[in-house]
Amino acid sequence: MHTNPHYDADYDIVVLGFGAAGASAARFAADHGQKVLLVDAAPYGHEGGNTRYAGQIVGYTDDYDHMLTYYEKLTKPMNLPHTMVTTYVQGFADMKEYFKKYLCDPVTFASVRSKYPFATEMSPEYPNLPGSKAYDFLMVHDGFFDAGLWKLLRAKVLEKSKNIDVWLSSRALHLVQKDDETVVGVQIERDHQKVYVHAKKGVVLSLGGFENNQEMVQNYLGAPHVLPIGSVYNRGDGIKLALEVGAKLWHMWNYESLGSTSGAGLTFAQPRGKRGRMLAWPASTTGSIITVGDDGFRYFNEAENNRHGHIYKSGEWRNSYVCAHPYLVFDETKLKEIEAAPKPIADFDQRLIKADSLADLAKKIDMPAENLEKAVKTFNEFAKNGCDYQFGRDPETMRAFDDGPYYAIAMSHAVLNTQGGPERNEKAEVLNANNEPIPHLYGAGELGGISANQYQGGNNLAECLIWGKIAGDQSSQNKDDIATDTSEKMNKINDLIAGERQNITVGKDQYLGSSDKGMGGRITTRVTYKDHKIDRVEIVESHESEDIAKEALTEMPEKIVKANSTDVDVVSGASLTSRAIKEAVNKAIDQAN
């Protein structure tokens, strides 16, 4: 947008997107004394992009040369600019010092590996590649999937509120350019109004991917639909902004899945617009159970290790072919095995489709009966012969199907994040079609990420930290743009601080307790307690994802009141939220006592 608007706010640097990359860019720009506006489309308590849903692991190495070899093998046969690769790998080598200086004393996965057998397949994810033994990852504490890194990065932004303002529920619409192509501002929709913000030194694009934009998913990934298991606010805004100013795109076909039923990255189907569940369900990969595609046939090795949704084909690990309506199909023996363990999803029984014959089951799930019957017959032969000639599934994980009844459950291919977007250089500068930097425009994080082809867990968060810092440092060195029609009437607005101020009332025999251990941060309970009896538990503050945590937010208070104790079982699939509620209730009771 080439224009000279009236600016409603005036900042040195505007950072678009409040995940790990945006938080890092903002805090390092603030360290240089810059006045920063950090903008995110998500409402308070839901900011964080995919960082808050990630495993909280950050790639690290103490062997630069072997890590360089490993990363070059991961990206083959793609050719990436050498300066980008060396900057990235050097960031891995410097990561432990980065943590100590800017975050905390880290925990290496190597030091706690024996406690987390489920994660050993991710460190390294491709042990067959040269240099893989040099790979490790860091954690902010001894734990996974608890938003630990995200909450620390968020706290660092809050600490620097003197220099960083935060706008939430605010969506970037357009970039403002001068005639010499310099990016000098942003048009933002906030409170149903379009406002202009001046950026004297630059704009940083850290808006995440496009997994919630159906048109982009179809055009770039060639998929009819992928089910997001991360943020629902990644809608491809960064790509639209970059294209408007002539940016060059790269890696648009790359995306990652995570923690699903199998190597192909599936999870339980959900309606459009809903998040999927990040699922670890070993039962779906063993015994008399298969996954079939739209034509009723198997299309991958169901027991393959999960390499972020990549499966092996013709010498490379690539994203699985995406079927529109895949199904798990299994027999009565397998169902009994599933029912003997905690259900993988609360409404599992309601999702089951049952039929006495495979032909009837195929009709119910809209697949060719002859294909499904042939798929099961072939699988049974492989199981009895001890060799899966189609996909190489380990015969120890295979058991022939019984004669019925049979069951199916609808699945969907899941996506954690997309990697494509505007290409950047080693200085985090966004490039145009001629490989020239667009003045004062920077990129960081998974929007235009460096990962291509095979993905190693921990790489994206490392990239967010590495190029987030570079973007904050580099943009701070620019000369100020001079704008004549500016005001600061919308400066000094900070939705993050405003959201932290809660005015919760209590009545007679009521006490408040809070825990910061939820996935979304703080959970506050109001407990009605008298004569050692818990009469009522109310959740009065929560920033958990309602689709995943809703059961815990509803069921845990009821369980605690019924038992008159917090010594109750957590809700399956929402254990982190459940434990945070228990801690908050205990703190409230401590006050009463």
Coordinates of C-alpha atoms in Angstrom, one line a residue:
M1 CA 0.0 0.0 0.0
H2 CA 1.8 3.2 -1.3
T3 CA 0.2 6.0 0.7
N4 CA 0.8 8.8 3.2
P5 CA -1.9 8.1 5.8
H6 CA -2.6 9.8 9.0
Y7 CA -1.0 7.6 11.6
D8 CA -2.9 6.9 14.8
A9 CA 0.1 5.5 16.7
D10 CA 3.9 6.0 16.3
Y11 CA 6.4 3.3 17.1
D12 CA 10.0 2.5 16.2
I13 CA 9.2 -1.1 15.4
V14 CA 6.0 -3.0 14.8
V15 CA 6.1 -6.8 15.3
L16 CA 3.1 -8.7 13.8
G17 CA 2.5 -12.0 15.5
F18 CA 2.9 -12.9 19.2
G19 CA 4.4 -16.4 19.2
A20 CA 8.0 -17.3 20.1
A21 CA 9.4 -15.4 17.1
G22 CA 7.4 -12.3 17.7
A23 CA 8.0 -12.3 21.5
S24 CA 11.8 -12.6 20.8
A25 CA 11.9 -9.9 18.2
A26 CA 10.0 -7.5 20.4
R27 CA 12.1 -8.1 23.6
F28 CA 15.4 -7.8 21.8
A29 CA 14.3 -4.6 20.0
A30 CA 13.2 -3.3 23.4
D31 CA 16.7 -4.1 24.8
H32 CA 18.0 -1.7 22.2
G33 CA 15.8 1.0 23.6
Q34 CA 13.2 0.8 20.8
K35 CA 9.5 1.5 21.3
V36 CA 7.8 -1.6 20.1
L37 CA 4.2 -2.5 19.2
L38 CA 3.5 -6.2 19.4
V39 CA 0.2 -7.2 17.5
D40 CA -1.7 -10.4 17.5
A41 CA -5.2 -11.4 16.1
A42 CA -5.9 -13.8 19.1
P43 CA -7.8 -12.5 22.1
Y44 CA -6.2 -12.2 25.6
G45 CA -5.1 -15.6 26.9
H46 CA -5.0 -17.2 23.5
E47 CA -2.0 -15.5 22.1
G48 CA 1.1 -17.5 21.5
G49 CA 0.5 -19.0 18.0
N50 CA 1.7 -22.6 17.7
T51 CA 4.4 -22.1 20.3
R52 CA 1.9 -22.6 23.2
Y53 CA 0.9 -26.0 21.7
A54 CA 4.3 -27.2 20.7
G55 CA 6.4 -29.7 22.7
Q56 CA 8.5 -26.9 24.2
I57 CA 11.8 -28.4 22.9
V58 CA 14.5 -26.3 21.2
G59 CA 17.1 -27.7 18.9
Y60 CA 20.7 -27.6 20.2
T61 CA 24.1 -29.1 19.5
D62 CA 27.6 -29.0 20.9
D63 CA 29.1 -30.2 17.6
Y64 CA 28.7 -27.7 14.8
D65 CA 30.3 -29.7 12.1
H66 CA 28.3 -32.8 12.5
M67 CA 25.1 -30.8 13.1
L68 CA 25.8 -29.0 9.8
T69 CA 26.1 -32.4 8.1
Y70 CA 22.8 -33.6 9.7
Y71 CA 20.9 -30.5 8.7
E72 CA 22.1 -30.6 5.1
K73 CA 21.0 -34.2 4.9
L74 CA 17.6 -33.3 6.4
T75 CA 17.0 -30.8 3.6
K76 CA 18.2 -32.9 0.7
P77 CA 17.5 -32.8 -2.2
M78 CA 16.5 -29.1 -1.6
N79 CA 19.2 -26.5 -2.0
L80 CA 19.1 -23.8 0.6
P81 CA 21.4 -20.6 0.6
H82 CA 24.6 -21.6 2.4
T83 CA 24.6 -18.4 4.6
M84 CA 21.1 -19.2 5.9
V85 CA 22.1 -22.8 6.8
T86 CA 25.3 -21.8 8.5
T87 CA 23.5 -19.0 10.5
Y88 CA 20.9 -21.5 11.5
V89 CA 23.4 -24.2 12.6
Q90 CA 25.5 -21.7 14.4
G91 CA 22.4 -20.8 16.3
F92 CA 22.0 -24.4 17.4
A93 CA 25.6 -24.4 18.6
D94 CA 25.0 -21.2 20.6
M95 CA 21.7 -22.2 22.0
K96 CA 22.8 -23.2 25.4
E97 CA 24.4 -19.8 26.0
Y98 CA 21.4 -18.1 24.5
F99 CA 19.2 -19.9 27.1
K100 CA 21.5 -19.0 30.0
K101 CA 21.9 -15.3 29.0
Y102 CA 18.3 -14.6 27.9
L103 CA 15.9 -17.2 29.3
C104 CA 17.0 -19.6 32.0
D105 CA 19.4 -22.5 32.8
P106 CA 18.3 -25.2 30.4
V107 CA 17.7 -28.9 30.8
T108 CA 19.1 -31.0 28.0
F109 CA 17.1 -33.9 26.8
A110 CA 20.1 -36.1 26.9
S111 CA 20.2 -35.7 30.7
V112 CA 16.6 -36.8 31.2
R113 CA 16.2 -39.2 28.2
S114 CA 15.4 -42.3 30.3
K115 CA 12.3 -40.6 31.8
Y116 CA 10.7 -39.9 28.5
P117 CA 10.7 -43.1 26.3
F118 CA 7.9 -41.6 24.1
A119 CA 10.3 -38.7 23.1
T120 CA 13.4 -40.8 22.3
E121 CA 12.3 -41.2 18.7
M122 CA 12.6 -37.4 18.2
S123 CA 16.2 -37.0 19.4
P124 CA 17.3 -37.5 16.7
E125 CA 14.2 -38.0 14.5
Y126 CA 16.3 -39.4 11.6
P127 CA 19.0 -41.5 13.3
N128 CA 20.0 -43.1 10.0
L129 CA 21.3 -39.7 8.6
P130 CA 25.0 -38.8 9.0
G131 CA 25.7 -36.3 11.8
S132 CA 22.4 -37.2 13.6
K133 CA 24.2 -38.0 16.9
A134 CA 25.2 -34.4 17.2
Y135 CA 21.5 -33.4 17.7
D136 CA 19.9 -32.8 21.1
F137 CA 17.3 -30.3 22.4
L138 CA 16.9 -28.0 25.4
M139 CA 13.9 -27.4 27.6
V140 CA 13.2 -24.6 30.1
H141 CA 12.6 -27.3 32.7
D142 CA 12.1 -31.1 33.0
G143 CA 8.9 -31.4 31.1
F144 CA 7.1 -31.5 27.7
F145 CA 3.9 -30.1 26.2
D146 CA 3.2 -27.8 29.1
A147 CA 3.7 -24.4 27.4
G148 CA 6.7 -23.8 29.7
L149 CA 8.8 -22.1 27.0
W150 CA 5.9 -20.0 25.8
K151 CA 5.0 -18.8 29.3
L152 CA 8.6 -17.8 29.9
L153 CA 8.8 -15.8 26.6
R154 CA 5.4 -14.1 27.4
A155 CA 6.8 -13.2 30.9
K156 CA 9.8 -11.6 29.2
V157 CA 7.5 -9.4 27.1
L158 CA 5.6 -8.3 30.2
E159 CA 8.9 -7.5 32.0
K160 CA 9.7 -5.0 29.2
S161 CA 6.3 -3.3 29.2
K162 CA 8.0 0.1 29.5
N163 CA 9.1 -0.3 25.9
I164 CA 6.6 -2.9 24.5
D165 CA 2.9 -2.3 24.0
V166 CA 0.7 -5.2 23.1
W167 CA -2.5 -5.2 21.0
L168 CA -4.6 -8.3 21.0
S169 CA -7.7 -9.1 19.0
S170 CA -6.1 -6.9 16.4
R171 CA -5.5 -8.1 12.8
A172 CA -2.9 -6.7 10.4
L173 CA -4.5 -5.8 7.0
H174 CA -1.9 -4.1 4.9
L175 CA 1.7 -2.8 5.0
V176 CA 2.4 0.8 4.1
Q177 CA 5.3 1.5 1.7
K178 CA 7.0 4.6 0.5
D179 CA 7.9 5.2 -3.1
D180 CA 11.3 3.7 -2.6
E181 CA 9.6 0.4 -1.4
T182 CA 10.6 1.0 2.3
V183 CA 8.0 -0.5 4.6
V184 CA 7.0 2.3 7.1
G185 CA 3.8 1.2 8.7
V186 CA 0.8 -1.1 9.0
Q187 CA -2.9 -0.8 8.7
I188 CA -4.6 -2.8 11.6
E189 CA -8.2 -3.6 12.3
R190 CA -8.8 -3.1 16.0
D191 CA -12.2 -2.7 17.7
H192 CA -13.9 -2.8 14.3
Q193 CA -11.9 0.2 13.2
K194 CA -9.0 0.5 10.7
V195 CA -6.1 2.3 12.2
Y196 CA -2.6 3.2 10.8
V197 CA 0.5 2.6 12.9
H198 CA 3.8 4.2 11.9
A199 CA 6.9 2.0 12.1
K200 CA 10.0 4.3 12.0
K201 CA 12.6 1.5 11.8
G202 CA 10.7 -1.5 10.5
V203 CA 8.1 -4.2 10.6
V204 CA 8.7 -7.8 11.6
L205 CA 6.4 -10.5 10.1
S206 CA 6.1 -13.4 12.6
L207 CA 2.5 -14.3 11.9
G208 CA 2.8 -18.0 11.7
G209 CA 1.4 -20.2 8.9
F210 CA -1.8 -20.7 6.8
E211 CA -3.2 -23.9 8.2
N212 CA -6.5 -22.3 9.0
N213 CA -6.9 -20.8 5.5
Q214 CA -8.7 -23.4 3.4
E215 CA -8.0 -21.7 0.1
M216 CA -4.2 -21.6 0.8
V217 CA -4.2 -25.2 2.1
Q218 CA -5.7 -26.4 -1.2
N219 CA -3.5 -24.2 -3.4
Y220 CA -0.2 -24.7 -1.6
L221 CA -0.4 -28.1 0.0
G222 CA -2.7 -29.7 -2.6
A223 CA -4.9 -31.1 0.1
P224 CA -8.7 -31.0 0.4
H225 CA -8.5 -30.4 4.1
V226 CA -6.0 -30.7 7.0
L227 CA -7.1 -30.5 10.6
P228 CA -5.1 -27.9 12.7
I229 CA -3.9 -29.1 16.1
G230 CA -2.3 -25.8 16.9
S231 CA -3.5 -22.2 16.8
V232 CA -6.8 -21.4 15.1
Y233 CA -5.6 -17.8 14.4
N234 CA -2.9 -18.7 11.8
R235 CA -4.8 -17.7 8.7
G236 CA -2.1 -16.8 6.2
D237 CA -2.1 -13.1 6.9
G238 CA 1.6 -12.9 6.7
I239 CA 1.6 -14.4 3.2
K240 CA -1.0 -11.9 2.0
L241 CA 1.0 -9.0 3.5
A242 CA 4.2 -10.2 2.0
L243 CA 2.7 -10.7 -1.5
E244 CA 1.3 -7.2 -1.5
V245 CA 4.8 -5.7 -1.2
G246 CA 6.4 -8.0 -3.7
A247 CA 8.0 -10.6 -1.5
K248 CA 9.3 -13.9 -2.8
L249 CA 7.8 -17.1 -1.4
W250 CA 9.5 -20.4 -0.6
H251 CA 8.7 -23.8 1.0
M252 CA 5.0 -23.4 0.4
W253 CA 4.4 -27.1 0.2
N254 CA 6.1 -27.9 3.5
Y255 CA 4.1 -28.6 6.6
E256 CA 4.4 -30.7 9.8
S257 CA 2.0 -32.9 11.8
L258 CA 2.6 -34.1 15.3
G259 CA 1.7 -36.6 18.0
S260 CA -1.0 -38.4 16.0
T261 CA -2.0 -42.0 15.7
S262 CA 0.7 -43.0 13.2
G263 CA 3.5 -41.9 11.1
A264 CA 1.2 -40.3 8.6
G265 CA -0.1 -37.8 11.2
L266 CA -3.8 -38.6 11.7
T267 CA -6.1 -37.6 14.5
F268 CA -9.8 -37.9 15.1
A269 CA -12.0 -36.0 12.7
Q270 CA -13.6 -32.7 13.7
P271 CA -15.9 -30.3 11.9
R272 CA -14.4 -27.5 9.9
G273 CA -13.2 -24.6 12.1
K274 CA -12.5 -26.8 15.1
R275 CA -9.1 -27.8 16.4
G276 CA -8.0 -31.4 16.4
R277 CA -6.5 -33.2 19.3
M278 CA -2.8 -33.8 19.6
L279 CA -2.9 -37.5 20.0
A280 CA -0.5 -40.2 21.2
W281 CA -2.4 -43.5 20.9
P282 CA -0.2 -46.5 20.4
A283 CA -3.2 -48.8 20.4
S284 CA -4.0 -47.6 16.8
T285 CA -0.7 -49.0 15.5
T286 CA -0.9 -52.6 16.7
G287 CA -3.1 -55.6 16.2
S288 CA -6.1 -56.1 14.0
I289 CA -6.4 -52.4 12.9
I290 CA -5.6 -50.6 9.7
T291 CA -6.1 -47.1 8.2
V292 CA -7.8 -46.9 4.9
G293 CA -8.1 -44.0 2.4
D294 CA -10.9 -42.7 0.3
D295 CA -10.8 -45.8 -1.9
G296 CA -11.0 -48.3 0.9
F297 CA -7.3 -49.4 0.6
R298 CA -4.4 -49.0 3.0
Y299 CA -1.9 -46.4 2.0
F300 CA 0.9 -46.3 4.5
N301 CA 2.6 -48.3 7.3
E302 CA 0.4 -47.7 10.3
A303 CA 3.1 -48.7 12.8
E304 CA 5.8 -46.3 11.5
N305 CA 7.3 -43.9 14.0
N306 CA 5.8 -40.5 13.9
R307 CA 8.3 -38.2 12.1
H308 CA 6.0 -35.2 12.2
G309 CA 3.7 -36.8 9.6
H310 CA 6.4 -37.8 7.2
I311 CA 6.4 -41.3 5.8
Y312 CA 9.0 -43.2 3.8
K313 CA 8.5 -43.5 0.0
S314 CA 11.0 -44.0 -2.8
G315 CA 14.0 -43.1 -0.8
E316 CA 12.7 -39.9 0.9
W317 CA 10.6 -39.1 4.0
R318 CA 7.8 -36.9 2.7
N319 CA 4.4 -35.7 4.0
S320 CA 1.7 -38.4 3.5
Y321 CA -0.8 -38.2 0.7
V322 CA -3.8 -36.5 2.2
C323 CA -7.1 -38.4 1.9
A324 CA -10.3 -36.5 2.3
H325 CA -12.0 -39.1 4.5
P326 CA -9.6 -41.7 6.1
Y327 CA -10.9 -44.2 8.6
L328 CA -9.5 -46.5 11.2
V329 CA -11.0 -50.0 10.6
F330 CA -10.7 -52.8 13.3
D331 CA -12.5 -55.8 14.7
E332 CA -14.2 -56.9 17.9
T333 CA -10.9 -58.2 19.4
K334 CA -9.3 -54.8 18.9
L335 CA -12.2 -52.9 20.3
K336 CA -12.1 -54.9 23.5
E337 CA -8.4 -54.1 23.7
I338 CA -9.1 -50.4 23.3
E339 CA -11.9 -50.4 25.8
A340 CA -9.6 -52.0 28.4
A341 CA -7.5 -48.8 28.5
P342 CA -8.5 -45.1 29.0
K343 CA -10.4 -43.8 26.0
P344 CA -8.3 -41.7 23.6
I345 CA -11.2 -39.2 23.3
A346 CA -14.2 -38.7 25.5
D347 CA -16.8 -39.4 22.9
F348 CA -15.1 -42.4 21.4
D349 CA -18.1 -44.7 21.8
Q350 CA -20.3 -42.1 20.0
R351 CA -17.9 -42.0 17.1
L352 CA -17.9 -45.7 16.5
I353 CA -19.5 -47.0 13.3
K354 CA -20.4 -50.7 13.6
A355 CA -21.4 -53.3 11.0
D356 CA -21.6 -57.1 10.9
S357 CA -19.8 -57.4 7.6
L358 CA -17.1 -55.5 5.8
A359 CA -19.5 -54.9 3.0
D360 CA -22.0 -53.2 5.3
L361 CA -19.2 -51.2 7.0
A362 CA -18.0 -50.0 3.6
K363 CA -21.5 -48.8 2.8
K364 CA -21.8 -46.9 6.0
I365 CA -18.4 -45.1 5.5
D366 CA -19.0 -44.6 1.7
M367 CA -16.2 -46.8 0.4
P368 CA -16.1 -49.5 -2.3
A369 CA -17.0 -52.7 -0.5
E370 CA -14.8 -54.9 -2.8
N371 CA -11.7 -52.7 -2.0
L372 CA -12.2 -52.7 1.8
E373 CA -12.7 -56.5 1.7
K374 CA -9.6 -56.9 -0.4
A375 CA -7.6 -54.6 1.9
V376 CA -8.5 -56.7 5.0
K377 CA -7.9 -60.0 3.2
T378 CA -4.5 -58.8 2.0
F379 CA -3.6 -57.6 5.5
N380 CA -4.7 -60.9 7.0
E381 CA -2.4 -62.8 4.6
F382 CA 0.5 -60.5 5.5
A383 CA -0.1 -61.0 9.2
K384 CA -0.2 -64.8 8.8
N385 CA 2.9 -64.9 6.6
G386 CA 4.8 -62.5 8.8
C387 CA 5.6 -59.9 6.1
D388 CA 3.8 -56.8 5.0
Y389 CA 4.9 -56.7 1.3
Q390 CA 3.0 -53.4 0.7
F391 CA 4.3 -51.1 3.3
G392 CA 6.8 -53.0 5.5
R393 CA 4.8 -52.9 8.7
D394 CA 6.5 -54.8 11.5
P395 CA 4.8 -58.3 11.6
E396 CA 5.0 -58.1 15.4
T397 CA 2.4 -55.3 15.3
M398 CA 0.0 -57.2 13.0
R399 CA -2.8 -59.6 13.9
A400 CA -5.3 -61.0 11.4
F401 CA -8.9 -59.7 11.6
D402 CA -11.7 -61.9 13.1
D403 CA -14.9 -62.6 11.2
G404 CA -16.8 -59.7 12.6
P405 CA -18.4 -57.5 13.7
Y406 CA -16.3 -54.7 12.4
Y407 CA -15.8 -51.1 13.4
A408 CA -14.7 -47.8 11.8
I409 CA -13.9 -44.4 13.2
A410 CA -13.5 -41.2 11.1
M411 CA -10.0 -39.6 11.1
S412 CA -8.4 -36.6 9.5
H413 CA -4.9 -35.7 8.5
A414 CA -3.6 -33.2 11.0
V415 CA -1.3 -30.2 10.7
L416 CA 0.6 -28.5 13.4
N417 CA 2.2 -25.8 11.3
T418 CA 3.1 -24.8 7.8
Q419 CA 6.6 -23.8 6.9
G420 CA 6.1 -21.6 3.7
G421 CA 6.1 -17.9 3.4
P422 CA 8.3 -14.9 2.4
E423 CA 11.9 -15.9 2.0
R424 CA 14.4 -14.1 4.2
N425 CA 18.1 -13.9 4.4
E426 CA 20.6 -14.4 7.2
K427 CA 19.8 -10.9 8.5
A428 CA 16.1 -11.7 8.7
E429 CA 15.4 -9.3 5.8
V430 CA 12.5 -10.3 3.6
L431 CA 13.5 -10.7 -0.1
N432 CA 11.8 -9.6 -3.2
A433 CA 11.6 -11.6 -6.5
N434 CA 15.1 -10.3 -7.4
N435 CA 16.6 -11.7 -4.1
E436 CA 16.9 -8.1 -2.9
P437 CA 15.9 -7.1 0.7
I438 CA 12.7 -5.1 0.9
P439 CA 13.8 -2.2 3.1
H440 CA 12.7 -2.3 6.7
L441 CA 10.7 -5.6 6.3
Y442 CA 11.9 -8.6 8.4
G443 CA 10.7 -12.1 8.9
A444 CA 11.0 -14.6 11.7
G445 CA 9.6 -18.0 12.8
E446 CA 7.7 -20.5 10.8
L447 CA 6.3 -17.9 8.4
G448 CA 8.8 -18.4 5.6
G449 CA 10.7 -20.9 7.7
I450 CA 14.0 -22.5 6.7
S451 CA 12.8 -26.1 7.2
A452 CA 12.4 -27.9 3.9
N453 CA 11.7 -31.6 3.2
Q454 CA 12.5 -33.7 6.3
Y455 CA 11.7 -32.0 9.6
Q456 CA 13.5 -32.5 12.9
G457 CA 11.5 -31.9 16.1
G458 CA 12.8 -28.8 17.9
N459 CA 13.9 -27.0 14.7
N460 CA 11.0 -24.6 14.5
L461 CA 11.3 -23.2 18.0
A462 CA 15.0 -22.9 17.6
E463 CA 14.4 -20.9 14.4
C464 CA 11.9 -18.7 16.3
L465 CA 14.5 -17.8 18.9
I466 CA 17.4 -17.4 16.4
W467 CA 15.7 -15.2 13.8
G468 CA 13.5 -13.5 16.4
K469 CA 16.6 -12.1 17.9
I470 CA 18.2 -11.3 14.6
A471 CA 15.1 -9.4 13.5
G472 CA 15.0 -7.4 16.7
D473 CA 18.7 -6.6 16.5
Q474 CA 18.8 -5.7 12.8
S475 CA 15.7 -3.6 12.7
S476 CA 16.9 -1.6 15.6
Q477 CA 19.9 -0.4 13.6
N478 CA 17.8 1.3 10.9
K479 CA 17.5 5.1 10.5
D480 CA 14.1 6.5 11.5
D481 CA 11.5 7.1 8.8
I482 CA 10.2 10.7 9.0
A483 CA 6.4 11.0 8.8
T484 CA 4.7 14.4 9.0
D485 CA 1.1 13.3 9.8
T486 CA 1.4 11.3 13.0
S487 CA -0.1 11.2 16.4
E488 CA 0.4 9.0 19.5
K489 CA -3.2 8.8 20.6
M490 CA -3.1 5.0 20.4
N491 CA 0.3 4.6 22.0
K492 CA 0.5 3.2 25.5
I493 CA -2.3 0.7 25.1
N494 CA -1.3 -2.7 26.4
D495 CA -3.9 -5.5 26.3
L496 CA -1.5 -7.9 28.0
I497 CA -1.3 -5.9 31.1
A498 CA -5.0 -5.0 31.0
G499 CA -5.8 -8.7 30.8
E500 CA -3.6 -9.5 33.8
R501 CA -5.7 -7.2 36.0
Q502 CA -8.6 -9.4 37.2
N503 CA -11.3 -8.0 39.6
I504 CA -12.9 -11.1 41.0
T505 CA -15.2 -10.8 44.0
V506 CA -15.6 -13.3 46.9
G507 CA -18.5 -13.7 49.3
K508 CA -18.8 -15.3 52.7
D509 CA -16.8 -18.6 53.0
Q510 CA -15.3 -18.1 49.5
Y511 CA -11.6 -18.1 48.8
L512 CA -9.5 -17.6 45.6
G513 CA -6.7 -19.8 44.4
S514 CA -4.6 -19.6 41.2
S515 CA -2.2 -21.8 39.3
D516 CA 0.0 -20.8 36.4
K517 CA 0.5 -24.4 35.3
G518 CA -2.3 -24.5 32.7
M519 CA -1.6 -24.7 29.0
G520 CA -2.9 -21.1 28.7
G521 CA -1.3 -19.8 31.8
R522 CA -3.3 -18.8 34.9
I523 CA -6.4 -20.7 36.1
T524 CA -8.2 -19.1 39.1
T525 CA -10.8 -20.9 41.2
R526 CA -13.3 -19.5 43.7
V527 CA -13.9 -22.2 46.3
T528 CA -16.8 -22.1 48.8
Y529 CA -15.4 -23.9 51.8
K530 CA -16.7 -24.2 55.4
D531 CA -16.1 -26.7 58.2
H532 CA -13.6 -28.6 56.1
K533 CA -16.2 -29.2 53.4
I534 CA -15.8 -28.1 49.8
D535 CA -19.3 -26.9 48.8
R536 CA -18.5 -25.4 45.4
V537 CA -15.7 -24.9 43.0
E538 CA -16.0 -22.3 40.3
I539 CA -13.5 -21.6 37.5
V540 CA -13.5 -17.7 37.4
E541 CA -10.5 -17.2 35.2
S542 CA -9.1 -19.5 32.5
H543 CA -7.2 -19.1 29.2
E544 CA -7.2 -22.8 28.3
S545 CA -8.3 -23.8 24.8
E546 CA -11.9 -24.6 25.3
D547 CA -12.0 -27.4 22.7
I548 CA -9.4 -29.5 24.5
A549 CA -9.7 -28.3 28.1
K550 CA -13.5 -27.9 28.2
E551 CA -14.0 -31.4 29.8
A552 CA -11.6 -30.6 32.6
L553 CA -13.0 -27.2 33.2
T554 CA -16.5 -28.8 33.6
E555 CA -15.7 -32.1 35.2
M556 CA -12.9 -31.4 37.7
P557 CA -14.9 -29.0 39.9
E558 CA -17.7 -31.6 40.0
K559 CA -15.3 -34.4 40.9
I560 CA -13.6 -32.3 43.6
V561 CA -16.9 -31.3 45.3
K562 CA -18.2 -34.9 45.2
A563 CA -15.0 -36.3 46.7
N564 CA -14.6 -33.3 49.0
S565 CA -10.9 -33.6 48.0
T566 CA -8.6 -32.7 45.2
D567 CA -7.3 -36.3 45.3
V568 CA -9.3 -37.2 42.2
D569 CA -8.3 -38.6 38.8
V570 CA -7.4 -36.1 36.1
V571 CA -9.6 -35.8 32.9
S572 CA -8.0 -37.9 30.1
G573 CA -6.6 -35.7 27.4
A574 CA -6.6 -32.6 29.6
S575 CA -4.2 -33.7 32.4
L576 CA -2.3 -30.4 32.5
T577 CA -5.5 -28.3 32.9
S578 CA -6.8 -30.9 35.5
R579 CA -3.6 -30.6 37.6
A580 CA -3.7 -26.8 37.4
I581 CA -7.3 -26.8 38.7
K582 CA -6.3 -29.1 41.6
E583 CA -3.4 -26.8 42.5
A584 CA -5.6 -23.7 42.4
V585 CA -8.3 -25.3 44.6
N586 CA -5.6 -26.4 47.1
K587 CA -4.3 -22.9 47.3
A588 CA -7.8 -21.6 48.0
I589 CA -8.3 -24.2 50.8
D590 CA -4.9 -23.2 52.3
Q591 CA -6.2 -19.7 52.7
A592 CA -9.3 -20.9 54.4
N593 CA -7.3 -23.1 56.8

